Amino acid sequence: MGKKLVIDPVTRIEGHGRVTVHLDEDNRVIDAKLHVVEFRGFEKFIQGHPYWEAPVLLQRVCGICFVSHHLAGAKALDDIIGAGYSTGVQMLPTAEKVRRLGHYGQQLQSHVTAYFYLIVPEMLFGMDAPPEQRNVLGLVEANPDLIKRVVALRKWGQEVIKTVFGKRMHGISSIPGGVNKGISIAERNRLLNGEKGLLSIGQVIDYAQDGLRLFHEFHEKHRKQVDGFAEVPALNMSLVDDNGNVDYYHGRLRIVNKNRETVFELDYHDYLDYFAEATEKWSYMKFPYLKKLGREAGAVRVGPLARVNVTKSYGGSTPLAQAALERFQAYTNGKANDMTLHTNWARAIEILHSAELIKALLNDPDLQGEQLTLEPPESAWTGKGVGVVEAPRGTLLHHYQANEEGAITSANLVVATTQNNTVINRTVRAVAEEYLGGQAEITEGMMNAVEVGIRAYDPCLSCATHAMGQMPLVVSVHDAQGRVVDERVR
Amino acid sequence: MPVNISDKRETASHELPATPLDPSVRAARDEKIQIAMIALCGCWGCTLSFLDMDENLLRLLDKVNITRSSLTDIKRIPHRCAIGFVEGGVASEENIEILEHYRKNCDILISAGACAVWGGVPAMRNVVPLEACFREAYLDGPTAEPGVQPVIPYHPDIPRITTRVYPCHEVVKMDYFIPGCPPDGAAIFQVLDDLVNGREVALPGTINHYD
């Protein structure tokens, strides 16, 4: 007789998930899964709506990366009206740079929220600390100065978003062919210089470096645990520019192996030639894979760890992040890094990278340009579009088609957390085997290790269940006969 | 003492032995006003708007303790709470159970944001049969696997989806409503600060948005 352990719900993530772990009579792990327990159905109910509503409605997929959904949708709309990359048209510089500013602001804000509010408590208190302590309340009690800086840093990121989109969440900036407003000198100066209650860009970069230092200190103290925790092999995917450097807003999709050699590189408009999605009965989240390699070998990882594995460098405009990237890449002697908890290292580097990218962009006079929108003739209408951006959690794709009246006839979304589904489930299995397998007694802290593995991906189960539904997270353990041995539901 | 879980069919992590919180920390938290939070069918945006209180979040935390929430690892409401802060509408059997758990254990329940207040964007599926939504998502999408028998998720470990999306007050009694997609952090602070300080809740028009 085995056991079924459950975590229900998984906490300190966005959305609803459940973990089940099944153990046999000798307490060996037979099975361990992350179940996403929500479903919403955006692809269907968006049909029939005017095409220009898509980025406004579909950004409601996610409250933390709405900018990414808005921009992936906007790029698809550019294609639809004949002003997009699919037709070889180059976006106006002001429009592209305003979009980039919003995008980098969101990456900073989203990573700061995930890293400091959701992940750092483990780093400071330990995986088996009291569950009531491993959270923002524990941070307030233990280190009030740190939490004040975190609040100020996140606020600044939100104010970048508000400057571009008009409000902190679910605002509107992009319209088909461009943006609806530029950035004034006064708005720019406020973000650069700060004001009472708002950081300056210099302070933002300082605080971002503090965040990275926090990881290094933690890593120094717990090197064995951090490096040995769920080393999960997978291909890595990211958008890259012509130099092979990560570009969060636009580029070609590159997929690299353990030696960081390119195994596939594609124009994302051709994604259907490369990707399929499998479905399982036990989760509302689908399982994308590269068709040529099949489900096991063709699973890719996306997000911060994948991006630092793919990118050649950060180019010349972000020197502090460049130094941090070099240190990261040297740690595995130039090979791809598969250590799950190093995702948090990569996330901290990307906070700094975003801050430096924003600094460079704020000093660019193109933000004050007056030409905001391309308006191609009606004859340019293509009725179909694909948009891809690197969202904070990884590669995000929106694909729409619209008829000649402008009504949406189909929408397909492949979001970052869904791309990571197979890799996250491998991680759950690896952690379950390491921390739960063979244990005579299992504690809450051991179960939390499974959640630590999941949190490294900063999964957004709300995004991943845009299809329709609710994502609960359950970990179950089954025995050799497929009976449930142990399950943990959080 | 660790419990022996081997002869139970299913054991939840929060039922297992955990490291206890320092008694003095616990005592300090127990003196505060107890709040529980939950995100049902939504986008987590209203929870982030809660963080958008910025410095006021820290002021509020001087007076309140957060128990169960997606921001903490407390998986069930541990004791009676004064306030339940609910984001999202009701779209699955699990949402119904959780909302009833909150009603039972909280004195005041707040519907925060468009999804909790009236169903929000997810309720747009109410004009389409659920089956059509599932078909589009899992069977007929352009990335469906060629030559593979398609599957619509259905399993004991995932909840069934309700045929319609409901606002919270159609499932249990809700006491306060904060509109907006999402409500501004300032609006959330105003309501919570009024409640925590025993004032009548007054949401000025300047921070009360419906978009």
PDB file of C-alpha atoms in Angstrom, chain A residues 2 38 121 171 206 217 230 269 299 321 344 366 447 472:
ATOM      1  CA  GLY A   2       1.557   3.269  -1.074  1.00  0.00           C
ATOM      2  CA  GLU A  38      -8.181  26.353 -14.080  1.00  0.00           C
ATOM      3  CA  PRO A 121      11.723  34.427   1.556  1.00  0.00           C
ATOM      4  CA  GLY A 171      -3.927  50.179 -19.780  1.00  0.00           C
ATOM      5  CA  ASP A 206      21.720  50.282  -7.260  1.00  0.00           C
ATOM      6  CA  GLU A 217      25.456  35.676  -0.831  1.00  0.00           C
ATOM      7  CA  ALA A 230      16.808  19.600  -9.699  1.00  0.00           C
ATOM      8  CA  HIS A 269       5.510  33.339 -38.204  1.00  0.00           C
ATOM      9  CA  ALA A 299      10.420  19.900 -24.901  1.00  0.00           C
ATOM     10  CA  ALA A 321      24.372  43.367 -16.706  1.00  0.00           C
ATOM     11  CA  ASN A 344      16.591  32.891  -9.803  1.00  0.00           C
ATOM     12  CA  ASP A 366      13.128  59.108 -30.483  1.00  0.00           C
ATOM     13  CA  MET A 447       6.885  19.166   0.435  1.00  0.00           C
ATOM     14  CA  PRO A 472      -5.243  23.896  -9.257  1.00  0.00           C
TER      15      PRO A 472
END
